[in-house]
Short mmCIF file of C-alpha atoms and ligand atoms in Angstrom, two decimals:
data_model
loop_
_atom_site.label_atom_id
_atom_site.label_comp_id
_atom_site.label_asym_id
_atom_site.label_seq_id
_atom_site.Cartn_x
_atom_site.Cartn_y
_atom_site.Cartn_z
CA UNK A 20 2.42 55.02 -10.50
CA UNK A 21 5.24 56.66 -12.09
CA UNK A 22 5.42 56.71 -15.76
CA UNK A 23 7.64 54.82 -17.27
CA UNK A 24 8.28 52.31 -14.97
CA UNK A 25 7.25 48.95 -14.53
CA UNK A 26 5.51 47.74 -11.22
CA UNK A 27 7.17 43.80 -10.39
CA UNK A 28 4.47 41.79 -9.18
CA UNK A 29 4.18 41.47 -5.55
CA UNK A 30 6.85 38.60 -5.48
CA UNK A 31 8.25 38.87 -2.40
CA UNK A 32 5.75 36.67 -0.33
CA UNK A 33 6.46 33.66 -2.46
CA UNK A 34 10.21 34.29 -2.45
CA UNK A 35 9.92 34.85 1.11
CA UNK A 36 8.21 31.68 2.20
CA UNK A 37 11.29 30.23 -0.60
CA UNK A 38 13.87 31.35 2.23
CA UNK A 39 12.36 30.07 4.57
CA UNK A 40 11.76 26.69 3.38
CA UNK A 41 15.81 26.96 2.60
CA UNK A 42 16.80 27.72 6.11
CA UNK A 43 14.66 25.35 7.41
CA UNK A 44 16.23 22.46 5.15
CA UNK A 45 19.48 23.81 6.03
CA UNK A 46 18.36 23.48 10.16
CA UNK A 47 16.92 19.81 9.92
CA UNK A 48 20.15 18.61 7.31
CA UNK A 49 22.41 20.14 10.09
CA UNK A 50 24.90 22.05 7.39
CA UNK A 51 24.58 25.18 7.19
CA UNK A 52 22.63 27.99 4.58
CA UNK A 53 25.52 28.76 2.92
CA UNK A 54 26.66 24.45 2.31
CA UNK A 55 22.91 24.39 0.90
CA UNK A 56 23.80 26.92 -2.33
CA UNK A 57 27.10 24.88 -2.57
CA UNK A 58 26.00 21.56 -2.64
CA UNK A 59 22.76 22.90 -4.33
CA UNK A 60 19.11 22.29 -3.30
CA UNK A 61 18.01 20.02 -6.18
CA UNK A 62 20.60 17.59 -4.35
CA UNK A 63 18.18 17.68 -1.49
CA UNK A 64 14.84 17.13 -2.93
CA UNK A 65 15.78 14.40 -5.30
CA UNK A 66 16.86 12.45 -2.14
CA UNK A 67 13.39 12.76 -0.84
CA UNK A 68 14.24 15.21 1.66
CA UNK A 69 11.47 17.38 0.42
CA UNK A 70 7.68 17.53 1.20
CA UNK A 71 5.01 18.04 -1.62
CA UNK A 72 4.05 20.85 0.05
CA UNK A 73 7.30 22.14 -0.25
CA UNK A 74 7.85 21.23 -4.19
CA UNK A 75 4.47 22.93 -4.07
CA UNK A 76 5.85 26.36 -2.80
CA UNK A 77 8.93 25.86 -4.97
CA UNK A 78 6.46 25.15 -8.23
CA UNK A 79 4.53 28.00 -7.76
CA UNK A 80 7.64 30.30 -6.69
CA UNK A 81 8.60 29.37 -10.25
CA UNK A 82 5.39 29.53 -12.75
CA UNK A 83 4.93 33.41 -11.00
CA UNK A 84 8.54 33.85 -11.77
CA UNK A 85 7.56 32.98 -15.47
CA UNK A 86 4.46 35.19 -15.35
CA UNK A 87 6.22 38.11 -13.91
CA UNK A 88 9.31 37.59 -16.92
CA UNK A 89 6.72 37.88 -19.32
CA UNK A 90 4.63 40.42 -17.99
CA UNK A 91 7.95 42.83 -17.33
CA UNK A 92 10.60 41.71 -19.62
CA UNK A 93 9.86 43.52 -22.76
CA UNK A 94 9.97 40.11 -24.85
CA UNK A 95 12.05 38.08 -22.37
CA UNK A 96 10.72 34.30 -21.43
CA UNK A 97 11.25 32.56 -18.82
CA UNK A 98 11.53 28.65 -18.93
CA UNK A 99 11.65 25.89 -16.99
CA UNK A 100 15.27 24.57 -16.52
CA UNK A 101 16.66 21.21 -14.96
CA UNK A 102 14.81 21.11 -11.65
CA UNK A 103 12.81 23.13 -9.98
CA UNK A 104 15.56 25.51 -8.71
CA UNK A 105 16.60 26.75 -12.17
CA UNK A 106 14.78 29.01 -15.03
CA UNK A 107 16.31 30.28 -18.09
CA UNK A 108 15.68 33.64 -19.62
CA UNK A 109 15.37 33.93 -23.11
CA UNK A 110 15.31 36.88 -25.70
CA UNK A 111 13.42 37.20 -28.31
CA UNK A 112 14.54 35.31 -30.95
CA UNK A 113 15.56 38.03 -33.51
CA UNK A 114 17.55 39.60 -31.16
CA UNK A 115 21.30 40.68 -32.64
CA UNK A 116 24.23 39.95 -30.06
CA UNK A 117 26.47 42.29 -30.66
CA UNK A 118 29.28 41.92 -27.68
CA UNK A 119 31.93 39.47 -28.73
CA UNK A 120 33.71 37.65 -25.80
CA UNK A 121 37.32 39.09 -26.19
CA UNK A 122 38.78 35.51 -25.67
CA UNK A 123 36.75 33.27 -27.28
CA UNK A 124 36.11 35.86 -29.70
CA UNK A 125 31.87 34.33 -29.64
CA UNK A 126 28.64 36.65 -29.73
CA UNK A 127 27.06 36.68 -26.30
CA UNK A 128 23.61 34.05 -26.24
CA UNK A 129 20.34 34.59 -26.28
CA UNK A 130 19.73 32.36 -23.38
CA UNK A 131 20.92 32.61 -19.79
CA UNK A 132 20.39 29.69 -16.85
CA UNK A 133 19.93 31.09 -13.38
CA UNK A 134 19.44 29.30 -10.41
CA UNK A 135 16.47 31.10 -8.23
CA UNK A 136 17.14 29.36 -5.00
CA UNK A 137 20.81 30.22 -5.08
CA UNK A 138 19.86 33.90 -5.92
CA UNK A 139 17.15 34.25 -3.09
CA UNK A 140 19.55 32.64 -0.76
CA UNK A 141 22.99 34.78 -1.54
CA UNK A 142 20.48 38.30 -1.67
CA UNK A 143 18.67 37.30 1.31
CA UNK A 144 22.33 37.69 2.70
CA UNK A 145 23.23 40.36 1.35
CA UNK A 146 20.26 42.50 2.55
CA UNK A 147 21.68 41.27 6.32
CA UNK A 148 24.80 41.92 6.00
CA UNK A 149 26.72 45.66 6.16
CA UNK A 150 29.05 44.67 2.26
CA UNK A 151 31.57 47.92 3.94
CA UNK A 152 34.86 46.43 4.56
CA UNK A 153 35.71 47.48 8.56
CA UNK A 154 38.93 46.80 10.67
CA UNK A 155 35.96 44.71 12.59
CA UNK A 156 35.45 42.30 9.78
CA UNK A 157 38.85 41.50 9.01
CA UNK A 158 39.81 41.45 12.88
CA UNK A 159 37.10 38.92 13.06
CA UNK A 160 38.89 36.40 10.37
CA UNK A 161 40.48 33.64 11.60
CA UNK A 162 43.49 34.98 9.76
CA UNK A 163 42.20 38.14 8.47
CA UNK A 164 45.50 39.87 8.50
CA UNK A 165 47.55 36.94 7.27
CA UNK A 166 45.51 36.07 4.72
CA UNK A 167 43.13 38.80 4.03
CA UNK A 168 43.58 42.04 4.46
CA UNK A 169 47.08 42.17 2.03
CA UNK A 170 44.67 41.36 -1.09
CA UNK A 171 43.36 44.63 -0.65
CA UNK A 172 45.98 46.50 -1.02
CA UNK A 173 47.64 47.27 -4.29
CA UNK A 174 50.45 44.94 -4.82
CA UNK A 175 49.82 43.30 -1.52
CA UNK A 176 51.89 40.21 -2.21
CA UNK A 177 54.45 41.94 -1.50
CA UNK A 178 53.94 42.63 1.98
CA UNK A 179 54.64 39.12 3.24
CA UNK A 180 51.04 38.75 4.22
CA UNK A 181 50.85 41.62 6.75
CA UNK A 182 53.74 40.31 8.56
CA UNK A 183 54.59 44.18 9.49
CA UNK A 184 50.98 44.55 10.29
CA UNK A 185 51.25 48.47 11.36
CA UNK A 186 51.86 49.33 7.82
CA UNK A 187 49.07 46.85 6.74
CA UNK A 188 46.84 49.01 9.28
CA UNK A 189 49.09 51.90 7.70
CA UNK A 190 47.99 52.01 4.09
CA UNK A 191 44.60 50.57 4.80
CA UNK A 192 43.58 53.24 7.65
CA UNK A 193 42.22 56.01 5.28
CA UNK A 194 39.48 53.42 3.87
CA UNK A 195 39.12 51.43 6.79
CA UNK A 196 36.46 52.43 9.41
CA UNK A 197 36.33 50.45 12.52
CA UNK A 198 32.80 49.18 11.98
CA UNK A 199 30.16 49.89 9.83
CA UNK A 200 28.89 53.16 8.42
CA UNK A 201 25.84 51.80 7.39
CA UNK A 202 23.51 49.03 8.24
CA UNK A 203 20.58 47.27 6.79
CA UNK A 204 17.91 49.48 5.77
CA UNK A 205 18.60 52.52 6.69
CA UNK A 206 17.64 54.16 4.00
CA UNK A 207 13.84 53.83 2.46
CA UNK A 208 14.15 53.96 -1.31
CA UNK A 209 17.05 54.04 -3.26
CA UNK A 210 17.92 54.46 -7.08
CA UNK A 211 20.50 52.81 -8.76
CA UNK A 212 21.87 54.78 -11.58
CA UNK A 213 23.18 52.56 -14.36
CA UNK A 214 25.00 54.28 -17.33
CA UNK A 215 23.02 53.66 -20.35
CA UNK A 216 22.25 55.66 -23.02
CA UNK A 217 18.70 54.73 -22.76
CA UNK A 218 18.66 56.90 -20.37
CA UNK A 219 18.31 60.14 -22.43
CA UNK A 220 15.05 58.84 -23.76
CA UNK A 221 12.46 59.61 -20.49
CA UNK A 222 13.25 62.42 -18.38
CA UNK A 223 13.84 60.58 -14.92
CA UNK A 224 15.61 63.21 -13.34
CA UNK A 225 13.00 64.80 -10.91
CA UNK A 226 11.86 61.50 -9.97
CA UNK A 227 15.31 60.10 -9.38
CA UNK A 228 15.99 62.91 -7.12
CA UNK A 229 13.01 62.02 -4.78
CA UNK A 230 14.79 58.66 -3.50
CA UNK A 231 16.50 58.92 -0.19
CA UNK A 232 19.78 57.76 -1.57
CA UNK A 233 21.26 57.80 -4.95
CA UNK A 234 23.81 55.56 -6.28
CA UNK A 235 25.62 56.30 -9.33
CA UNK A 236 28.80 54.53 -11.03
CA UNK A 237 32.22 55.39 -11.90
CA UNK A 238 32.61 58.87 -14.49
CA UNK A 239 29.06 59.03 -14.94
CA UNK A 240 28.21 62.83 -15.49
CA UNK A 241 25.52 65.20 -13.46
CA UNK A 242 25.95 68.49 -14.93
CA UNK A 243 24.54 68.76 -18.40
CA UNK A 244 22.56 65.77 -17.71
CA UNK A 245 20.10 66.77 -14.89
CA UNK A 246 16.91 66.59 -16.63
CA UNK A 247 17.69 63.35 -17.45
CA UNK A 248 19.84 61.77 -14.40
CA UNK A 249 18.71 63.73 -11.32
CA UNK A 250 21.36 65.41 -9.73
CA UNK A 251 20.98 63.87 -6.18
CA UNK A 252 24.37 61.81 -5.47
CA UNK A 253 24.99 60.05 -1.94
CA UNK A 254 27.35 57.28 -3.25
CA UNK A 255 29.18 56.56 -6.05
CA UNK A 256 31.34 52.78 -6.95
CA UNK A 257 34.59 53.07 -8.30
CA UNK A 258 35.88 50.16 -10.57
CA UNK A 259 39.72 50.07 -10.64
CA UNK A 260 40.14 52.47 -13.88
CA UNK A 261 37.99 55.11 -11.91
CA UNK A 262 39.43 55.22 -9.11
CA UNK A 263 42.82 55.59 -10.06
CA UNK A 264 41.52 58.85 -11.06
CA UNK A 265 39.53 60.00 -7.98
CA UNK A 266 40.89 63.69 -8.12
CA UNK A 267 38.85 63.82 -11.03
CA UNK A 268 35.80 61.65 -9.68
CA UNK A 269 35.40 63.97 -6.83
CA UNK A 270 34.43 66.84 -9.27
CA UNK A 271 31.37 65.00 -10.89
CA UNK A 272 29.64 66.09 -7.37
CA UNK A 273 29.15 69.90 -6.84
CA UNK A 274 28.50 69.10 -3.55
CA UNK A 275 31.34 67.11 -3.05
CA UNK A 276 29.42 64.96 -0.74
CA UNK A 277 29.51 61.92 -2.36
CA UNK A 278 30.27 58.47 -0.25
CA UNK A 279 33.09 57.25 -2.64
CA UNK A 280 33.05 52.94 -2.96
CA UNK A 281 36.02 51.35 -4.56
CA UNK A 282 35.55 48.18 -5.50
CA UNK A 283 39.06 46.63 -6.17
CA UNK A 284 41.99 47.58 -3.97
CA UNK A 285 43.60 50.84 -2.19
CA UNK A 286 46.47 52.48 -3.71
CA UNK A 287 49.56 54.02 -3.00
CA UNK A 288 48.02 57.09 -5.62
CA UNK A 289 45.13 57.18 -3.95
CA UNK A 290 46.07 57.11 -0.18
CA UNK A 291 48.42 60.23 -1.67
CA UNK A 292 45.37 62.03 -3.24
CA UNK A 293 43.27 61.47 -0.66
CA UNK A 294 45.89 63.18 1.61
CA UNK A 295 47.04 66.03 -0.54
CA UNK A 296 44.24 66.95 -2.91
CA UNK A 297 42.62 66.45 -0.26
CA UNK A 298 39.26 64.47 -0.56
CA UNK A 299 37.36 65.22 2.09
CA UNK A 300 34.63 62.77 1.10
CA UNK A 301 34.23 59.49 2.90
CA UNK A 302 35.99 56.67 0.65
CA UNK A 303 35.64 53.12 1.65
CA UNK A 304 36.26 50.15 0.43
CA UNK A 305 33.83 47.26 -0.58
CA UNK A 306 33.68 43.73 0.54
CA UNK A 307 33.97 41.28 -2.13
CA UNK A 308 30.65 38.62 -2.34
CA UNK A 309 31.11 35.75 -4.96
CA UNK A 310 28.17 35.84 -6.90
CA UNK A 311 29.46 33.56 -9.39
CA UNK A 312 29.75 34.15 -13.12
CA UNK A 313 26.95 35.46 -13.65
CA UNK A 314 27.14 39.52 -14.32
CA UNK A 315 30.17 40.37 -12.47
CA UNK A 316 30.01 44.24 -13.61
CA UNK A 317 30.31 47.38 -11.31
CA UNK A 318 26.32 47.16 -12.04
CA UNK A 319 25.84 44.42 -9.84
CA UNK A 320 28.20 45.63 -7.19
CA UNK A 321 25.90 48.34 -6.83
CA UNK A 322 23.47 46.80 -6.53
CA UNK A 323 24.66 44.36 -3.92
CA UNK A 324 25.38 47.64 -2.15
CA UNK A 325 22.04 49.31 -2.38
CA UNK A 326 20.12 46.25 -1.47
CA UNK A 327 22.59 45.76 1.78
CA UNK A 328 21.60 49.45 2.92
CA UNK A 329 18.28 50.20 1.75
CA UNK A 330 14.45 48.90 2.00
CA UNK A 331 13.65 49.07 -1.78
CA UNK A 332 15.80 49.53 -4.63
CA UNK A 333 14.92 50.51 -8.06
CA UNK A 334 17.50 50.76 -10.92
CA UNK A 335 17.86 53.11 -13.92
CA UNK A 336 19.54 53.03 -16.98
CA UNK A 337 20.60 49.68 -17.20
CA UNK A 338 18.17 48.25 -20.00
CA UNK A 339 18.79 46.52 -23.23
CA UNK A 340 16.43 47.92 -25.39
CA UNK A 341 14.17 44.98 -27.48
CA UNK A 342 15.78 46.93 -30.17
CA UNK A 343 19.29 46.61 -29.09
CA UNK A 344 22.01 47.34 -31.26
CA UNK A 345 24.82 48.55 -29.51
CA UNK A 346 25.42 49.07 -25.91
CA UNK A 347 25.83 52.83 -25.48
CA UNK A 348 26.32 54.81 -22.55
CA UNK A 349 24.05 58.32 -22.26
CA UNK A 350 27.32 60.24 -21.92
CA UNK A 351 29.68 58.99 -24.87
CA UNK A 352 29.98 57.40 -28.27
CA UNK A 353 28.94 53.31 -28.26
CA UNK A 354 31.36 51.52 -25.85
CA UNK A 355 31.79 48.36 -26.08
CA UNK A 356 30.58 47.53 -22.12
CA UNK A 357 30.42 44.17 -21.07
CA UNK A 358 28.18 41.10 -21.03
CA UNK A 359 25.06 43.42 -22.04
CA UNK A 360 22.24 41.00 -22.22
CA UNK A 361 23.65 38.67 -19.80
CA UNK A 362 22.95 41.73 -17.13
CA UNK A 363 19.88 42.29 -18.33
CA UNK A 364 18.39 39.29 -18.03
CA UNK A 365 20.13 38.82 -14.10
CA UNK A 366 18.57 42.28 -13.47
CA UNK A 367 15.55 40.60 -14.60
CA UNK A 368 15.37 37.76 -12.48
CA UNK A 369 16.12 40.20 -9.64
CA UNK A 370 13.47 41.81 -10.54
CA UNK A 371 11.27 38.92 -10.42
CA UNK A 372 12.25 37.62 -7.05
CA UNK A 373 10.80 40.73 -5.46
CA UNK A 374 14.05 41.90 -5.04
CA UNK A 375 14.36 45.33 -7.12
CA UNK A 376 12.49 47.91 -9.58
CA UNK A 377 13.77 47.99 -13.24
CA UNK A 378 12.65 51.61 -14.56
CA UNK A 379 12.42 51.18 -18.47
CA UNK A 380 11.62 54.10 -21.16
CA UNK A 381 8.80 52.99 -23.79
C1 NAG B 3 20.31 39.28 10.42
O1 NAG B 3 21.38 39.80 11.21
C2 NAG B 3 21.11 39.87 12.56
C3 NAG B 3 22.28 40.56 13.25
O2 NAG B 3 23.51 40.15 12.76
C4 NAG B 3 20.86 38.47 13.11
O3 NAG B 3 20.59 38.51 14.49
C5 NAG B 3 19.68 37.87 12.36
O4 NAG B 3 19.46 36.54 12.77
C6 NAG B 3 19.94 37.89 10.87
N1 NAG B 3 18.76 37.43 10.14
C7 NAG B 3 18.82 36.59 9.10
C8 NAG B 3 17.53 36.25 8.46
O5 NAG B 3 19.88 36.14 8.70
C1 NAG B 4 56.62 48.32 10.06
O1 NAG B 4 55.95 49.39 9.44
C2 NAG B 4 56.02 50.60 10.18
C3 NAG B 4 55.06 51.60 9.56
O2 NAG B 4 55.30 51.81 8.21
C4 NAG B 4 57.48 51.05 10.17
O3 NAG B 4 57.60 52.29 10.87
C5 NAG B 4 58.32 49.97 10.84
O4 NAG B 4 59.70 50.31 10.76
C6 NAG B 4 58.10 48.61 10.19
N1 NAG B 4 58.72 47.57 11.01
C7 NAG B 4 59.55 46.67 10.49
C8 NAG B 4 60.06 45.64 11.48
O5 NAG B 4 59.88 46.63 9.34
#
């Protein structure tokens, strides 16, 4: 309906019924959901544990995956992988890699494995679960003080695991709310606001600013960029770098109403800021979900936000262009980002499990 964005086929049914079947393994096996992504479901079907209608539902969860790749993906594939769990996503074949792996020093591939139960599994969590971290959840560890709560805070080692827990409680308390500000769909539509420079080629920015919530990451600019960004801003994630510098984070907003996420750990600096700038806006911190290797960026941290608090997400401005030469970002010269088309191919299989919106310029 809206130009310039691309409609996932109605996925969720088949991904769904997926979950289901997963649970339901997980009841009659007697370990639980989260043993099943460990241990990994191809374990249970080669032993037999599986129906046919059930490699039925995971078949066909699989050849629409493929049709919905190549319907959506602007030249991505989709191909069968080692068992009916797994696809990999391919580019086009003349794509350039341009992001070298800093260690290794290789160009990222043109092919990327994903597992599709695991995914539908670990998101199907998510979207139940508040990703906020409260006094509640860590009071609810066996040990959350002891041997939680201290990795939180910068240079927490050397607190001697909370053994002074009142200044644990101390330099966590202006990030910590008792429970949770937020729950499970609470709000309808949401847009994700990636950073790239693709991004200046469709003007988005009225339609981004008709979601309920708007998510946006780290420095990424509103003024001078309206037309193309929206200006609506209800939250905004903070990788370390950022939020070392939230006196200057807090300005992006006009409004200065933006819910302020940190991913990594509080500060010392920023429990000071926070207290003398001040900040009045709410800043929390987020609860780390292991998601594996796969796309580890602030991107997907968002995303594992929105899709914890809202009933649909869409994202913007975090495509790869079939073109792609250089990851840019719409607000500076070429950066060098990370692991470019490895996102873009996980935001892809997102999209294809029902589970998000990409918005694309053509
Ligand atoms: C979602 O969370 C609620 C409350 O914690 C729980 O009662 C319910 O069983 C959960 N549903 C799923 C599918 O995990
Ligand atoms: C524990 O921390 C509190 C708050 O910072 C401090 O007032 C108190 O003296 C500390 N207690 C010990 C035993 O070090």
């Amino acid at each position: 309906s809206c130009p310039g964005k691309i409609e996932a086929e109605g996925f969720t049914g088949e991904s769904m019924k997926l979950l289901h079947l997963i649970f339901l393994l997980a009841l009659t096996t007697g370990i639980s959901a989260v043993l099943i992504y460990i241990i990994g479901v191809s374990n249970l079907y080669e032993s037999n544990r599986l129906s046919n209608g059930d490699l039925e539902a995971l078949q066909s969860l699989q050849s629409g995956f493929k049709k919905c790749v190549s319907a959506n993906g602007l030249g991505l594939q989709a191909a069968t992988g080692r068992d009916y769990c797994k696809v990999s996503i391919n580019f086009p074949k003349d794509t350039v890699p341009k992001w070298k792996d800093p260690k290794s020093g290789e160009l990222e591939g043109l092919s990327y494995e994903f597992d599709l139960c695991e995914a539908v599994a670990t998101w199907e969590q998510v979207r139940n679960s508040s990703t906020i971290l409260t006094k509640e959840y860590i009071d609810a560890l066996p040990n959350g003080w002891e041997d939680y709560a201290w990795r939180r805070i910068n240079k927490g080692i050397q607190l001697n695991r909370c053994q002074n827990k009142s200044l644990c409680i101390e330099k966590l308390s202006l990030v910590l709310p008792e429970t949770a500000p937020y729950f499970p769909r609470q709000f309808e539509r949401c847009a994700v606001i990636g950073n790239s420079g693709d991004l200046l080629k469709t003007k988005f920015g009225k339609e981004i600013d008709t979601y309920d919530a708007v998510l946006r990451e780290n420095g990424a600019p509103i003024q001078n960029y309206k037309e193309y960004v929206g200006e609506k801003s209800t939250f905004r994630l903070l990788n370390r770098g950022s939020a070392k510098a939230l006196d200057k984070v807090v300005e992006l907003d006009e409004k200065k109403q933006e819910v302020l996420l940190v991913k990594t750990t509080i500060h010392d600096i920023m429990n000071k800021m926070i207290r003398e700038v001040p900040i009045k806006n709410p800043v929390y911190l987020m609860l780390g979900a292991s998601f594996g290797s796969a796309a580890k960026g602030t991107g997907l941290k968002a995303l594992e936000f929105a899709l914890s608090t809202c009933d649909s997400v869409d994202m913007y401005g975090f495509t790869v262009d079939p073109g792609y030469k250089e990851w840019t970002r719409y607000f500076s010269e070429s950066r060098q980002g990370h692991t470019p088309l490895h996102g873009r191919a996980y935001y892809q299989m997102m999209e294809c499990l029902g589970e998000i919106l990409l918005a694309f310029w053509f």
